[in-house]
PDB file of C-alpha atoms in Angstrom:
ATOM      1  CA  UNK A   1      -7.492  16.432  -9.831  1.00 93.00           C
ATOM      2  CA  UNK A   2      -8.120  17.298  -5.791  1.00 95.00           C
ATOM      3  CA  UNK A   3      -7.283  14.954  -2.984  1.00 96.00           C
ATOM      4  CA  UNK A   4      -7.242  15.146   0.546  1.00 97.00           C
ATOM      5  CA  UNK A   5      -5.395  12.386   2.954  1.00 97.00           C
ATOM      6  CA  UNK A   6      -5.173  11.172   6.405  1.00 98.00           C
ATOM      7  CA  UNK A   7      -2.428   8.564   7.452  1.00 98.00           C
ATOM      8  CA  UNK A   8      -1.803   7.237  10.557  1.00 97.00           C
ATOM      9  CA  UNK A   9       1.022   3.890  11.836  1.00 96.00           C
ATOM     10  CA  UNK A  10       0.863   2.503  15.085  1.00 95.00           C
ATOM     11  CA  UNK A  11       3.106  -0.153  17.123  1.00 92.00           C
ATOM     12  CA  UNK A  12       0.065  -2.412  17.923  1.00 87.00           C
ATOM     13  CA  UNK A  13      -0.537  -3.816  21.071  1.00 81.00           C
ATOM     14  CA  UNK A  14       2.475  -5.945  21.758  1.00 79.00           C
ATOM     15  CA  UNK A  15       5.506  -4.732  19.393  1.00 81.00           C
ATOM     16  CA  UNK A  16       8.288  -2.819  21.165  1.00 83.00           C
ATOM     17  CA  UNK A  17       9.485  -1.388  17.443  1.00 87.00           C
ATOM     18  CA  UNK A  18       7.391  -0.535  14.298  1.00 93.00           C
ATOM     19  CA  UNK A  19       8.339  -2.212  11.247  1.00 94.00           C
ATOM     20  CA  UNK A  20       6.068  -0.330   9.194  1.00 96.00           C
ATOM     21  CA  UNK A  21       6.971   2.404   7.100  1.00 97.00           C
ATOM     22  CA  UNK A  22       5.152   4.987   5.009  1.00 98.00           C
ATOM     23  CA  UNK A  23       4.607   7.931   2.576  1.00 98.00           C
ATOM     24  CA  UNK A  24       2.771  10.599   1.066  1.00 98.00           C
ATOM     25  CA  UNK A  25       4.281  12.605  -1.575  1.00 98.00           C
ATOM     26  CA  UNK A  26       2.525  15.814  -3.350  1.00 98.00           C
ATOM     27  CA  UNK A  27       4.675  16.811  -6.355  1.00 97.00           C
ATOM     28  CA  UNK A  28       4.123  19.810  -8.840  1.00 97.00           C
ATOM     29  CA  UNK A  29       6.083  20.833 -12.140  1.00 97.00           C
ATOM     30  CA  UNK A  30       4.690  23.417 -14.330  1.00 96.00           C
ATOM     31  CA  UNK A  31       1.119  23.203 -13.282  1.00 95.00           C
ATOM     32  CA  UNK A  32       1.349  19.163 -13.336  1.00 97.00           C
ATOM     33  CA  UNK A  33       0.254  17.453 -10.365  1.00 97.00           C
ATOM     34  CA  UNK A  34       0.824  14.222  -8.759  1.00 98.00           C
ATOM     35  CA  UNK A  35       0.438  12.531  -5.680  1.00 98.00           C
ATOM     36  CA  UNK A  36       2.755   9.261  -4.495  1.00 98.00           C
ATOM     37  CA  UNK A  37       1.620   7.088  -1.452  1.00 98.00           C
ATOM     38  CA  UNK A  38       3.199   3.800   0.005  1.00 98.00           C
ATOM     39  CA  UNK A  39       2.974   1.262   2.595  1.00 98.00           C
ATOM     40  CA  UNK A  40       5.448  -0.806   3.489  1.00 98.00           C
ATOM     41  CA  UNK A  41       5.756  -3.624   6.050  1.00 97.00           C
ATOM     42  CA  UNK A  42       9.045  -5.409   7.217  1.00 95.00           C
ATOM     43  CA  UNK A  43       8.916  -9.012   6.982  1.00 91.00           C
ATOM     44  CA  UNK A  44       8.261 -11.030   9.972  1.00 72.00           C
ATOM     45  CA  UNK A  45      10.907 -13.803  10.592  1.00 65.00           C
ATOM     46  CA  UNK A  46      13.840 -11.778   8.858  1.00 70.00           C
ATOM     47  CA  UNK A  47      16.152  -9.234  10.659  1.00 68.00           C
ATOM     48  CA  UNK A  48      16.087  -5.713  10.444  1.00 83.00           C
ATOM     49  CA  UNK A  49      12.734  -5.580   8.996  1.00 86.00           C
ATOM     50  CA  UNK A  50      12.414  -1.867  10.172  1.00 91.00           C
ATOM     51  CA  UNK A  51      15.330  -0.750   8.488  1.00 92.00           C
ATOM     52  CA  UNK A  52      14.148  -2.469   5.211  1.00 95.00           C
ATOM     53  CA  UNK A  53      10.765  -0.702   5.173  1.00 96.00           C
ATOM     54  CA  UNK A  54      12.477   2.294   5.967  1.00 96.00           C
ATOM     55  CA  UNK A  55      14.752   1.939   3.057  1.00 96.00           C
ATOM     56  CA  UNK A  56      12.265   0.865   0.798  1.00 97.00           C
ATOM     57  CA  UNK A  57      10.045   3.904   1.715  1.00 98.00           C
ATOM     58  CA  UNK A  58      13.077   6.424   1.169  1.00 98.00           C
ATOM     59  CA  UNK A  59      13.784   5.242  -2.078  1.00 98.00           C
ATOM     60  CA  UNK A  60      10.488   6.075  -3.175  1.00 98.00           C
ATOM     61  CA  UNK A  61      10.320   9.148  -1.898  1.00 98.00           C
ATOM     62  CA  UNK A  62      13.772  10.363  -3.503  1.00 98.00           C
ATOM     63  CA  UNK A  63      12.137   9.149  -6.907  1.00 98.00           C
ATOM     64  CA  UNK A  64       9.476  11.071  -6.384  1.00 98.00           C
ATOM     65  CA  UNK A  65      11.818  14.414  -5.733  1.00 98.00           C
ATOM     66  CA  UNK A  66      14.212  14.070  -8.580  1.00 97.00           C
ATOM     67  CA  UNK A  67      12.351  11.786 -11.466  1.00 98.00           C
ATOM     68  CA  UNK A  68       8.710  12.289 -11.397  1.00 98.00           C
ATOM     69  CA  UNK A  69       8.652  16.030 -11.679  1.00 98.00           C
ATOM     70  CA  UNK A  70      10.410  15.165 -15.071  1.00 97.00           C
ATOM     71  CA  UNK A  71       8.064  12.676 -16.453  1.00 98.00           C
ATOM     72  CA  UNK A  72       5.159  14.670 -15.413  1.00 97.00           C
ATOM     73  CA  UNK A  73       5.836  17.532 -18.217  1.00 97.00           C
ATOM     74  CA  UNK A  74       6.512  14.671 -20.580  1.00 95.00           C
ATOM     75  CA  UNK A  75       3.795  14.224 -23.653  1.00 93.00           C
ATOM     76  CA  UNK A  76       3.202  10.687 -23.072  1.00 96.00           C
ATOM     77  CA  UNK A  77       3.358  10.817 -19.634  1.00 97.00           C
ATOM     78  CA  UNK A  78       1.290   7.782 -18.857  1.00 97.00           C
ATOM     79  CA  UNK A  79       3.424   5.415 -21.072  1.00 97.00           C
ATOM     80  CA  UNK A  80       7.060   6.894 -19.173  1.00 98.00           C
ATOM     81  CA  UNK A  81       5.100   6.503 -16.082  1.00 98.00           C
ATOM     82  CA  UNK A  82       3.901   2.828 -16.546  1.00 98.00           C
ATOM     83  CA  UNK A  83       7.752   1.922 -17.514  1.00 98.00           C
ATOM     84  CA  UNK A  84       9.604   3.811 -14.905  1.00 98.00           C
ATOM     85  CA  UNK A  85       7.543   3.282 -11.769  1.00 98.00           C
ATOM     86  CA  UNK A  86       8.058  -1.047 -12.247  1.00 98.00           C
ATOM     87  CA  UNK A  87      11.350  -0.165 -13.386  1.00 98.00           C
ATOM     88  CA  UNK A  88      11.621   1.544 -10.083  1.00 98.00           C
ATOM     89  CA  UNK A  89      10.132  -1.476  -8.248  1.00 98.00           C
ATOM     90  CA  UNK A  90      12.501  -3.588  -9.723  1.00 98.00           C
ATOM     91  CA  UNK A  91      15.936  -1.466  -9.130  1.00 98.00           C
ATOM     92  CA  UNK A  92      14.778  -0.980  -5.366  1.00 98.00           C
ATOM     93  CA  UNK A  93      14.211  -4.727  -4.868  1.00 98.00           C
ATOM     94  CA  UNK A  94      17.976  -5.659  -6.140  1.00 98.00           C
ATOM     95  CA  UNK A  95      19.281  -2.727  -4.007  1.00 97.00           C
ATOM     96  CA  UNK A  96      17.879  -3.813  -1.040  1.00 96.00           C
ATOM     97  CA  UNK A  97      19.061  -7.517  -2.108  1.00 96.00           C
ATOM     98  CA  UNK A  98      22.418  -6.806  -2.887  1.00 96.00           C
ATOM     99  CA  UNK A  99      22.802  -4.737   0.006  1.00 94.00           C
ATOM    100  CA  UNK A 100      21.515  -7.596   2.203  1.00 92.00           C
ATOM    101  CA  UNK A 101      24.282 -10.022   0.410  1.00 94.00           C
ATOM    102  CA  UNK A 102      27.196  -7.487   1.257  1.00 94.00           C
ATOM    103  CA  UNK A 103      26.120  -7.224   5.048  1.00 91.00           C
ATOM    104  CA  UNK A 104      25.254 -11.068   5.403  1.00 89.00           C
ATOM    105  CA  UNK A 105      21.712 -10.435   6.691  1.00 86.00           C
ATOM    106  CA  UNK A 106      18.103 -11.185   5.702  1.00 85.00           C
ATOM    107  CA  UNK A 107      15.678  -8.411   5.235  1.00 91.00           C
ATOM    108  CA  UNK A 108      12.686  -7.685   3.715  1.00 95.00           C
ATOM    109  CA  UNK A 109       9.230  -5.634   3.249  1.00 97.00           C
ATOM    110  CA  UNK A 110       6.289  -5.561   1.276  1.00 98.00           C
ATOM    111  CA  UNK A 111       5.457  -2.348  -0.897  1.00 98.00           C
ATOM    112  CA  UNK A 112       1.746  -1.420  -1.827  1.00 98.00           C
ATOM    113  CA  UNK A 113       2.168   2.012  -3.632  1.00 98.00           C
ATOM    114  CA  UNK A 114      -0.096   4.116  -5.593  1.00 98.00           C
ATOM    115  CA  UNK A 115       0.560   7.233  -8.273  1.00 98.00           C
ATOM    116  CA  UNK A 116      -2.439   9.453  -8.859  1.00 98.00           C
ATOM    117  CA  UNK A 117      -2.170  12.020 -11.378  1.00 98.00           C
ATOM    118  CA  UNK A 118      -4.759  13.638 -13.805  1.00 96.00           C
ATOM    119  CA  UNK A 119      -7.382  11.130 -13.045  1.00 97.00           C
ATOM    120  CA  UNK A 120      -5.575   8.150 -13.565  1.00 98.00           C
ATOM    121  CA  UNK A 121      -3.960   5.936 -11.208  1.00 98.00           C
ATOM    122  CA  UNK A 122      -1.098   3.443 -11.179  1.00 98.00           C
ATOM    123  CA  UNK A 123      -0.444   0.874  -8.514  1.00 98.00           C
ATOM    124  CA  UNK A 124       2.609  -1.446  -7.685  1.00 98.00           C
ATOM    125  CA  UNK A 125       2.190  -3.798  -5.048  1.00 98.00           C
ATOM    126  CA  UNK A 126       4.421  -6.731  -3.733  1.00 98.00           C
ATOM    127  CA  UNK A 127       3.260  -8.577  -0.697  1.00 98.00           C
ATOM    128  CA  UNK A 128       0.008  -8.501   1.697  1.00 97.00           C
ATOM    129  CA  UNK A 129      -0.362  -5.115   2.467  1.00 98.00           C
ATOM    130  CA  UNK A 130      -3.173  -3.987   0.515  1.00 98.00           C
ATOM    131  CA  UNK A 131      -5.145  -1.028  -1.601  1.00 98.00           C
ATOM    132  CA  UNK A 132      -9.172  -0.750  -0.933  1.00 98.00           C
ATOM    133  CA  UNK A 133     -11.186   1.394  -3.482  1.00 98.00           C
ATOM    134  CA  UNK A 134     -14.228   2.667  -1.921  1.00 98.00           C
ATOM    135  CA  UNK A 135     -17.127   4.410  -3.876  1.00 97.00           C
ATOM    136  CA  UNK A 136     -20.588   5.491  -2.414  1.00 94.00           C
ATOM    137  CA  UNK A 137     -21.900   2.107  -3.603  1.00 94.00           C
ATOM    138  CA  UNK A 138     -19.124  -0.398  -2.754  1.00 96.00           C
ATOM    139  CA  UNK A 139     -15.823  -1.219  -1.840  1.00 97.00           C
ATOM    140  CA  UNK A 140     -13.320  -3.603  -2.951  1.00 97.00           C
ATOM    141  CA  UNK A 141     -10.071  -5.258  -2.760  1.00 98.00           C
ATOM    142  CA  UNK A 142      -7.685  -4.196  -5.830  1.00 98.00           C
ATOM    143  CA  UNK A 143      -4.465  -5.761  -5.197  1.00 98.00           C
ATOM    144  CA  UNK A 144      -4.125  -9.516  -4.595  1.00 98.00           C
ATOM    145  CA  UNK A 145      -2.239 -11.078  -1.630  1.00 98.00           C
ATOM    146  CA  UNK A 146       0.973 -12.442  -2.299  1.00 98.00           C
ATOM    147  CA  UNK A 147       0.737 -14.806   0.382  1.00 95.00           C
ATOM    148  CA  UNK A 148       0.406 -18.405   1.358  1.00 94.00           C
ATOM    149  CA  UNK A 149      -3.260 -18.662   2.364  1.00 94.00           C
ATOM    150  CA  UNK A 150      -4.204 -16.503  -0.883  1.00 94.00           C
ATOM    151  CA  UNK A 151      -2.559 -18.895  -2.524  1.00 95.00           C
ATOM    152  CA  UNK A 152      -4.407 -21.717  -1.207  1.00 94.00           C
ATOM    153  CA  UNK A 153      -8.052 -19.566  -1.587  1.00 92.00           C
ATOM    154  CA  UNK A 154      -7.608 -19.121  -4.923  1.00 92.00           C
ATOM    155  CA  UNK A 155      -7.116 -22.993  -5.442  1.00 95.00           C
ATOM    156  CA  UNK A 156      -9.973 -23.698  -3.719  1.00 94.00           C
ATOM    157  CA  UNK A 157      -8.053 -25.638  -0.954  1.00 95.00           C
ATOM    158  CA  UNK A 158      -9.169 -22.789   1.640  1.00 93.00           C
ATOM    159  CA  UNK A 159     -12.110 -20.953   2.230  1.00 92.00           C
ATOM    160  CA  UNK A 160     -12.093 -16.923   3.098  1.00 86.00           C
ATOM    161  CA  UNK A 161     -13.159 -17.874   6.652  1.00 86.00           C
ATOM    162  CA  UNK A 162     -10.627 -20.579   7.533  1.00 90.00           C
ATOM    163  CA  UNK A 163      -8.221 -18.357   5.664  1.00 88.00           C
ATOM    164  CA  UNK A 164      -8.593 -15.199   8.642  1.00 83.00           C
ATOM    165  CA  UNK A 165      -8.226 -17.799  11.324  1.00 85.00           C
ATOM    166  CA  UNK A 166      -5.089 -20.052   9.714  1.00 88.00           C
ATOM    167  CA  UNK A 167      -1.705 -19.760  11.701  1.00 85.00           C
ATOM    168  CA  UNK A 168      -0.005 -19.149   8.686  1.00 89.00           C
ATOM    169  CA  UNK A 169      -1.776 -16.300   7.101  1.00 86.00           C
ATOM    170  CA  UNK A 170       1.007 -13.892   7.799  1.00 85.00           C
ATOM    171  CA  UNK A 171       2.958 -16.197   5.385  1.00 91.00           C
ATOM    172  CA  UNK A 172       3.986 -14.154   2.356  1.00 94.00           C
ATOM    173  CA  UNK A 173       5.267 -15.406  -0.526  1.00 95.00           C
ATOM    174  CA  UNK A 174       6.440 -12.736  -2.485  1.00 96.00           C
ATOM    175  CA  UNK A 175       8.496  -9.249  -0.858  1.00 97.00           C
ATOM    176  CA  UNK A 176      11.413  -6.818  -1.503  1.00 98.00           C
ATOM    177  CA  UNK A 177      14.987  -7.937  -0.984  1.00 96.00           C
ATOM    178  CA  UNK A 178      14.663 -11.316  -0.579  1.00 94.00           C
ATOM    179  CA  UNK A 179      15.395 -12.722  -4.266  1.00 96.00           C
ATOM    180  CA  UNK A 180      17.373 -10.815  -6.898  1.00 97.00           C
ATOM    181  CA  UNK A 181      14.502 -10.991  -8.986  1.00 97.00           C
ATOM    182  CA  UNK A 182      10.723  -9.772  -8.287  1.00 98.00           C
ATOM    183  CA  UNK A 183       7.492  -9.491 -10.065  1.00 98.00           C
ATOM    184  CA  UNK A 184       5.200  -6.836  -8.713  1.00 98.00           C
ATOM    185  CA  UNK A 185       1.880  -6.579  -9.825  1.00 98.00           C
ATOM    186  CA  UNK A 186       1.225  -3.759 -11.720  1.00 98.00           C
ATOM    187  CA  UNK A 187      -2.574  -2.200 -12.478  1.00 98.00           C
ATOM    188  CA  UNK A 188      -3.900   1.395 -13.956  1.00 98.00           C
ATOM    189  CA  UNK A 189      -6.930   3.103 -14.352  1.00 97.00           C
ATOM    190  CA  UNK A 190      -9.338   5.948 -15.121  1.00 98.00           C
ATOM    191  CA  UNK A 191     -10.927   7.655 -12.069  1.00 97.00           C
ATOM    192  CA  UNK A 192     -14.149   8.676 -12.973  1.00 92.00           C
ATOM    193  CA  UNK A 193     -16.334   9.461  -9.588  1.00 93.00           C
ATOM    194  CA  UNK A 194     -15.161  10.652  -6.066  1.00 96.00           C
ATOM    195  CA  UNK A 195     -13.585   7.422  -4.458  1.00 98.00           C
ATOM    196  CA  UNK A 196     -11.570   6.691  -1.284  1.00 98.00           C
ATOM    197  CA  UNK A 197      -7.897   4.843  -1.779  1.00 98.00           C
ATOM    198  CA  UNK A 198      -6.748   2.981   1.218  1.00 98.00           C
ATOM    199  CA  UNK A 199      -3.334   1.673   1.636  1.00 98.00           C
ATOM    200  CA  UNK A 200      -2.771  -0.649   4.897  1.00 98.00           C
ATOM    201  CA  UNK A 201      -0.557  -3.006   5.982  1.00 98.00           C
ATOM    202  CA  UNK A 202      -1.894  -6.140   7.342  1.00 96.00           C
ATOM    203  CA  UNK A 203      -2.010  -5.200  10.865  1.00 95.00           C
ATOM    204  CA  UNK A 204      -5.020  -2.858   9.865  1.00 97.00           C
ATOM    205  CA  UNK A 205      -6.999  -4.944   7.614  1.00 97.00           C
ATOM    206  CA  UNK A 206      -6.994  -8.175   9.287  1.00 92.00           C
ATOM    207  CA  UNK A 207      -9.217  -6.805  11.897  1.00 93.00           C
ATOM    208  CA  UNK A 208     -11.939  -4.379   9.779  1.00 97.00           C
ATOM    209  CA  UNK A 209     -15.209  -5.783   8.836  1.00 94.00           C
ATOM    210  CA  UNK A 210     -16.128  -5.689   5.023  1.00 93.00           C
ATOM    211  CA  UNK A 211     -19.210  -3.282   5.671  1.00 96.00           C
ATOM    212  CA  UNK A 212     -16.880  -0.811   7.723  1.00 97.00           C
ATOM    213  CA  UNK A 213     -15.047   0.077   4.750  1.00 98.00           C
ATOM    214  CA  UNK A 214     -17.801   2.099   3.239  1.00 97.00           C
ATOM    215  CA  UNK A 215     -19.086   3.198   6.914  1.00 97.00           C
ATOM    216  CA  UNK A 216     -16.084   4.788   7.402  1.00 97.00           C
ATOM    217  CA  UNK A 217     -14.356   5.985   4.479  1.00 98.00           C
ATOM    218  CA  UNK A 218     -16.825   6.112   1.940  1.00 97.00           C
ATOM    219  CA  UNK A 219     -16.364   9.397  -0.116  1.00 97.00           C
ATOM    220  CA  UNK A 220     -19.763  10.607   1.022  1.00 95.00           C
ATOM    221  CA  UNK A 221     -18.693  10.072   4.858  1.00 93.00           C
ATOM    222  CA  UNK A 222     -15.102  11.981   4.588  1.00 94.00           C
ATOM    223  CA  UNK A 223     -15.934  15.214   3.316  1.00 92.00           C
ATOM    224  CA  UNK A 224     -13.009  16.793   4.733  1.00 94.00           C
ATOM    225  CA  UNK A 225      -9.406  16.318   5.981  1.00 94.00           C
ATOM    226  CA  UNK A 226     -10.180  16.146   9.769  1.00 96.00           C
ATOM    227  CA  UNK A 227     -13.133  13.861   9.203  1.00 97.00           C
ATOM    228  CA  UNK A 228     -10.633  11.689   7.484  1.00 98.00           C
ATOM    229  CA  UNK A 229      -8.291  11.770  10.280  1.00 97.00           C
ATOM    230  CA  UNK A 230     -10.869  11.335  13.029  1.00 98.00           C
ATOM    231  CA  UNK A 231     -12.300   8.251  11.119  1.00 98.00           C
ATOM    232  CA  UNK A 232      -9.135   6.794  10.662  1.00 98.00           C
ATOM    233  CA  UNK A 233      -7.768   7.177  14.276  1.00 98.00           C
ATOM    234  CA  UNK A 234     -11.291   5.481  15.572  1.00 98.00           C
ATOM    235  CA  UNK A 235     -10.357   2.339  12.875  1.00 98.00           C
ATOM    236  CA  UNK A 236      -6.804   2.114  14.478  1.00 97.00           C
ATOM    237  CA  UNK A 237      -8.253   1.960  17.657  1.00 97.00           C
ATOM    238  CA  UNK A 238     -10.911  -0.817  16.896  1.00 97.00           C
ATOM    239  CA  UNK A 239      -8.279  -2.825  15.664  1.00 96.00           C
ATOM    240  CA  UNK A 240      -6.097  -2.474  18.796  1.00 95.00           C
ATOM    241  CA  UNK A 241      -9.412  -2.867  20.636  1.00 95.00           C
ATOM    242  CA  UNK A 242     -10.269  -6.380  18.475  1.00 94.00           C
ATOM    243  CA  UNK A 243      -6.615  -8.036  19.302  1.00 91.00           C
ATOM    244  CA  UNK A 244      -4.260  -7.004  16.743  1.00 91.00           C
ATOM    245  CA  UNK A 245      -0.735  -7.383  17.812  1.00 89.00           C
ATOM    246  CA  UNK A 246       1.162  -6.455  14.802  1.00 92.00           C
ATOM    247  CA  UNK A 247       2.210  -3.047  13.511  1.00 95.00           C
ATOM    248  CA  UNK A 248      -0.918  -0.714  12.281  1.00 97.00           C
ATOM    249  CA  UNK A 249      -0.389   1.631   9.239  1.00 98.00           C
ATOM    250  CA  UNK A 250      -2.520   3.147   6.837  1.00 98.00           C
ATOM    251  CA  UNK A 251      -3.422   6.271   4.174  1.00 98.00           C
ATOM    252  CA  UNK A 252      -6.327   7.120   3.438  1.00 98.00           C
ATOM    253  CA  UNK A 253      -6.588   9.339   0.318  1.00 98.00           C
ATOM    254  CA  UNK A 254      -9.921  10.778  -1.167  1.00 98.00           C
ATOM    255  CA  UNK A 255      -9.939  11.699  -5.119  1.00 97.00           C
ATOM    256  CA  UNK A 256     -12.724  14.302  -6.359  1.00 94.00           C
TER     257      UNK A 256
END
């Protein structure tokens, strides 16, 4: 499996601090390779969102450096990864939660992560950041939004168009660090054709039109690292031009 990627984060048009964090880690051990990428968005309305997102990203990176290489050389690597990746998210949530209890603060963050190895992927997700999967023929969101408006749309009480303009679109129902227990969304699968995975916080996807996912991030369009970076930079600037006030973060990975 081969991959190229580019990433970008921006404070947006009106923010003084960036509550988003990201990591991309390439790991290799005895000829076995993996890529871990994640985006985190500190929860608005809670204190120290930037510290929470950075702490969670750092814990993911530490796991990738120290435990992931040992898992990659095991014979039952997929079974172990599924178990340990989910447990990692649960452990991170509890560490952040109990840290909040000790300091008397309330902080939380979204976490959306993908692990790629041997033409397989594994996703762990909590919150309303997203992962999009884009092939030459289609683009689709492969993570659910743990948000109030997403719940209302699923229940039929609101349309997707209404959700996009509702004042409660930033209210999330699930995040890392606020409760002692959290249930992450987990998904795994195989990669059978060239594909682009886009991980992004809501500050990015709020203002990207449906047709633009394939227009700018189709694997037939982003054939090199410089092209990926140029397309990503263009879309970040477009998102800001369209009025996005929140922090903006995205990671674009082409797998082939």
